[in-house]
XYZ file of C-alpha atoms in Angstrom:
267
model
C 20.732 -54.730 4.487
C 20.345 -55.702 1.071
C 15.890 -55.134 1.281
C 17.050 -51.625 2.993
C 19.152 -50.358 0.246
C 16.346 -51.405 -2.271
C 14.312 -49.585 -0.739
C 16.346 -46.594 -0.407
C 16.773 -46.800 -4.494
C 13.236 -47.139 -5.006
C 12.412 -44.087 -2.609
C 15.026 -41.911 -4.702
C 13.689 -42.651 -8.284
C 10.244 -41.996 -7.168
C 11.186 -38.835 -5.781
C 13.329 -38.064 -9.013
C 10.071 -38.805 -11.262
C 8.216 -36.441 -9.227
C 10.612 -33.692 -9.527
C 11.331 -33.993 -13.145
C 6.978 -33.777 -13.876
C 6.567 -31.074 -12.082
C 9.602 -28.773 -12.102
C 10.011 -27.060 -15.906
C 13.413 -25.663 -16.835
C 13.262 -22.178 -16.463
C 14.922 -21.244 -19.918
C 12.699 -23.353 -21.501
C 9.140 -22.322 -20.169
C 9.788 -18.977 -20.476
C 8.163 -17.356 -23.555
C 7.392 -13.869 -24.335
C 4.662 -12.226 -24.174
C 2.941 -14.727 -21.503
C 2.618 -14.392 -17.941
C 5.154 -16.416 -16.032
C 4.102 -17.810 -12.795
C 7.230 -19.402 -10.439
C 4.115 -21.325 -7.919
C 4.281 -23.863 -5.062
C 4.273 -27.416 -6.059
C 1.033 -27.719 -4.287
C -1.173 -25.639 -6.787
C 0.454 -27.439 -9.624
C -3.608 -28.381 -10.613
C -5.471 -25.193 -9.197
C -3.039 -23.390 -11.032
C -3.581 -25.198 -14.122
C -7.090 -24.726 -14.239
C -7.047 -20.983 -13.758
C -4.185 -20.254 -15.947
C -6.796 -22.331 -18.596
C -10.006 -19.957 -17.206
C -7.861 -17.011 -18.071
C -6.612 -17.978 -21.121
C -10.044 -18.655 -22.469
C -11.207 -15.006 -21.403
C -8.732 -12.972 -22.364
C -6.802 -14.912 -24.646
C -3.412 -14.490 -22.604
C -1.154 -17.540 -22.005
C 1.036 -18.434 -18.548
C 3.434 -20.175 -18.521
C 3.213 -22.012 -14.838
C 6.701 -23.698 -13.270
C 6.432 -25.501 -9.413
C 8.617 -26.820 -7.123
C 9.249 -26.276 -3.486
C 8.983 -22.368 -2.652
C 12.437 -21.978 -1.466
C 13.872 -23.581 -4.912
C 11.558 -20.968 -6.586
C 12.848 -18.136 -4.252
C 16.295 -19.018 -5.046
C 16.080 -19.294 -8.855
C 14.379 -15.480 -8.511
C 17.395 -14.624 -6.518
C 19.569 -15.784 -9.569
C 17.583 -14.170 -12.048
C 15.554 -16.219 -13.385
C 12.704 -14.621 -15.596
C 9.677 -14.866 -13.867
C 6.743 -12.201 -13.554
C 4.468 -13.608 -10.695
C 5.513 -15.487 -7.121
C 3.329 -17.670 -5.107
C 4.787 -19.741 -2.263
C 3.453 -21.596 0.102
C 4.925 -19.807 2.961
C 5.852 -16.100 4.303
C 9.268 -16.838 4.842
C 10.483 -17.345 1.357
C 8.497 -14.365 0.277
C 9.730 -12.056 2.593
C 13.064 -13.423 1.563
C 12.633 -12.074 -1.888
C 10.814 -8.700 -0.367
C 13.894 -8.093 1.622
C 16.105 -8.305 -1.181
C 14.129 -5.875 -2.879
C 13.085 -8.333 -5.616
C 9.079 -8.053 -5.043
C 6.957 -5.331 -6.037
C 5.755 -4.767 -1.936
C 2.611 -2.804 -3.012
C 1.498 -5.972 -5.365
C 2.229 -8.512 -2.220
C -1.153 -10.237 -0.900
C -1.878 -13.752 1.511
C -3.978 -15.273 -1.302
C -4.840 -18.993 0.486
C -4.624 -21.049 3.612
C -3.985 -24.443 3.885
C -4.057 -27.293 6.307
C -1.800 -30.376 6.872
C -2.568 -33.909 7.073
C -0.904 -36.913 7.874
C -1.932 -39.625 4.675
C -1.137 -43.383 3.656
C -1.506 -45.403 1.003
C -5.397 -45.717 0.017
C -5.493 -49.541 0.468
C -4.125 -49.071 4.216
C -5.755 -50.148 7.462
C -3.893 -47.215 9.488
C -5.842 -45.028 11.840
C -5.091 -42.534 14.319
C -6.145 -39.409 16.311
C -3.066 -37.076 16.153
C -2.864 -35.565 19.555
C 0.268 -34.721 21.717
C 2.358 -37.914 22.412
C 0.177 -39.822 19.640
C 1.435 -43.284 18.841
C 3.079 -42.068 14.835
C 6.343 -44.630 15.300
C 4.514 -47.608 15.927
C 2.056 -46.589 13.065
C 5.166 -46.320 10.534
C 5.961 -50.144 11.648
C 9.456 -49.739 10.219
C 7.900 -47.777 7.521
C 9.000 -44.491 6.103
C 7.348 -41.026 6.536
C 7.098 -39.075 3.397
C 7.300 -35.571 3.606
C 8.763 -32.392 1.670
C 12.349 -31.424 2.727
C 11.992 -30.409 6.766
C 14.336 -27.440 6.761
C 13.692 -25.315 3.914
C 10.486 -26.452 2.134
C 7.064 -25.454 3.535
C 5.624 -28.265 3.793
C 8.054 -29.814 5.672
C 8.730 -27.167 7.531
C 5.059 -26.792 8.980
C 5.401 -30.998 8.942
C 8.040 -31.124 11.359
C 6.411 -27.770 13.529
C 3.621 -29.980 13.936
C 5.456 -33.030 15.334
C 7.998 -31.231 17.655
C 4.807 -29.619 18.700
C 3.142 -33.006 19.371
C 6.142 -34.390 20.776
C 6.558 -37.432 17.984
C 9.642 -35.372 16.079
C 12.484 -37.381 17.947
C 10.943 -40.390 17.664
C 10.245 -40.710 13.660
C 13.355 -38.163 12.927
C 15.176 -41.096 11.786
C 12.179 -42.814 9.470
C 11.784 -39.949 7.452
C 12.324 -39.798 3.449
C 12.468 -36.357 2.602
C 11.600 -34.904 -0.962
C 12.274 -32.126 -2.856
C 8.868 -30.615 -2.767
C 5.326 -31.843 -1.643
C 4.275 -33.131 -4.410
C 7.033 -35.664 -4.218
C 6.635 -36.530 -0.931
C 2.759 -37.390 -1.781
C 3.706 -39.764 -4.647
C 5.583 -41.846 -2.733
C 2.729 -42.655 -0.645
C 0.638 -42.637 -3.217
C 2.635 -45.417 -4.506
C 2.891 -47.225 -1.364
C 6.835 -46.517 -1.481
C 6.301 -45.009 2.206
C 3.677 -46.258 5.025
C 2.395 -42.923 5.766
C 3.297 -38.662 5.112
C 2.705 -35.288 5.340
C 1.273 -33.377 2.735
C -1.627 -30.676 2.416
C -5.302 -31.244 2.493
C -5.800 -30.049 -0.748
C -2.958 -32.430 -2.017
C -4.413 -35.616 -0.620
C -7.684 -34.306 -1.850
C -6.155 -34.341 -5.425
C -4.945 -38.259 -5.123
C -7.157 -41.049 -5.236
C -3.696 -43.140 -4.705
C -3.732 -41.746 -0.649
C -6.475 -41.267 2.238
C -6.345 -39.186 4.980
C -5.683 -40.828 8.301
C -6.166 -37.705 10.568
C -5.654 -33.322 10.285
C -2.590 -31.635 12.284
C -4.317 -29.093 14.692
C -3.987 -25.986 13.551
C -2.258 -24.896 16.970
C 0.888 -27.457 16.238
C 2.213 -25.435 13.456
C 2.371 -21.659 12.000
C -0.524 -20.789 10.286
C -0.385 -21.737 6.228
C -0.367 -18.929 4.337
C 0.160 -18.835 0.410
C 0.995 -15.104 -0.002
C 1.374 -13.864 -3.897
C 3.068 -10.929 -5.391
C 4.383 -9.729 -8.729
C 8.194 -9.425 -9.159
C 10.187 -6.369 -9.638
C 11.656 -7.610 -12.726
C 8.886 -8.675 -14.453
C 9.053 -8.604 -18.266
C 5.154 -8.368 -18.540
C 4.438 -6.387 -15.764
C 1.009 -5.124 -17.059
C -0.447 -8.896 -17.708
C 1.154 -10.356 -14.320
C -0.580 -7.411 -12.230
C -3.930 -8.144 -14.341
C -3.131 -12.055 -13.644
C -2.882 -11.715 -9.840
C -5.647 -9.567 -9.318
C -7.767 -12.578 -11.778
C -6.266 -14.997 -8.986
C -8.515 -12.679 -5.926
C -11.473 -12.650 -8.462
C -14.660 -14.725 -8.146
C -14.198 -17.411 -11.193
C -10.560 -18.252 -9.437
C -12.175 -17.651 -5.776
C -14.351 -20.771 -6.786
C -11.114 -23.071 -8.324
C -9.344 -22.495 -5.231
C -12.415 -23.287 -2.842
C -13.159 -26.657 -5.021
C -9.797 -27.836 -4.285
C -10.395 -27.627 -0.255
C -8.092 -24.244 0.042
C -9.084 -21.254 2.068
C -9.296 -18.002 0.355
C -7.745 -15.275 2.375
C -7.911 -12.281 -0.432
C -10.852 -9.747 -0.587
C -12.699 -11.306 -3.825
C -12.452 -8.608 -6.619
């Protein structure tokens, strides 16, 4: 009992590192005159390298916060200032649409994604995920990382995927959820947990995990990062110009590089 609760510490100040680097107060990132960009804690790096792209062509700064889309969605819903939404799913922008907080005619599906299932680099683990495929005996009393399984995207296309496959029921009880993605990824990455769920592009981005297999595409809802500016954006001129930078060529190519699929018309 004593190993277990250990463990259970360790897994929670992992996942509290991971939180505090990636999510940025709100009051405190926000600066005038920049574009701010409330994004999915998945394109934390793509992100950061077009937001740099941009800045060196036209001189403009962002100002770039992630966490898990439906914290996002709910900080917009409180008012926090923000000029552009990505998210990693449609629900939680279609949350914010139907509130009215979205500028609909601005709204685009930027990126696809897939999911994989990932362990520690220096793991022997292997598997073919199919219905019914051995994932509990694979864990070995292990824990499965993965983003928080009823309101974060990840997790949410995560579990899909293994009620779809028929494993849900019997890893339900194994799994150490985080706050976002990212989160979830750094505790494998660390070896904290035998194995998660995380995107491709993710595990792409972290030499600390391999990929053990892909989720079909037919066990979940199709990933779909859709982007739109807000209705109460303060720079409403720069965020348009930013989002329609985000469909153009040089940011086409970023996204690409980092293993996403580009859904948007290039500009």
């Amino acid at each position: 009992m004593l190993v277990q609760l250990r463990s259970v510490r360790r897994l929670a100040a992992v996942m509290s590192v991971a939180a505090a680097l990636l999510v940025q107060p709100v009051s405190a990132a926000f600066a005038e005159g920049s574009v701010t960009v409330f994004a999915a804690a998945s394109l934390k790096d793509v992100l950061g390298k077009i937001a740099e792209t941009w800045k060196a062509e036209t001189g403009k700064d962002t100002v770039l916060s992630f966490a898990g889309s439906s914290a996002l969605a709910k900080q917009v819903q409180e008012g926090a200032p923000a000029d552009v939404f990505v998210s990693a799913d449609l629900k939680w922008m279609d949350v914010l649409d139907k509130a009215g907080l979205v500028k609909s005619d601005t709204r685009v599906n930027l990126l696809g994604n897939r999911i994989v299932l990932v362990a520690p680099k220096d793991s022997t683990a292997t598997a073919t995920i199919a219905p019914g495929f051995p994932l509990n005996d694979l864990l070995a009393g292990g824990h499965l990382a993965m983003a928080n399984t009823d309101s974060v995207p990840a997790g949410t296309y995560g579990k899909a995927a293994l009620e779809t496959l028929g494993v849900w029921d019997g890893v339900k009880d194994h799994v150490a959820q985080a706050e976002n993605v990212r989160a979830a990824l750094l505790l494998v990455s660390r070896a904290e947990a035998s194995l998660g769920i995380v995107y491709e592009t993710d595990a792409k981005a972290d030499v600390g995990v391999k990929v053990v297999d892909r989720f079909p595409e037919s066990s979940h809802p199709a990933i779909v990062y859709p982007a739109a500016v807000l209705k109460e954006a303060t720079n409403a001129d720069d965020a348009a110009a930013f989002l329609a930078y985000l469909q153009g060529a040089k940011a086409h190519q970023i996204f690409t590089d980092a293993g996403f699929t580009v859904l948007a018309k290039t500009n």
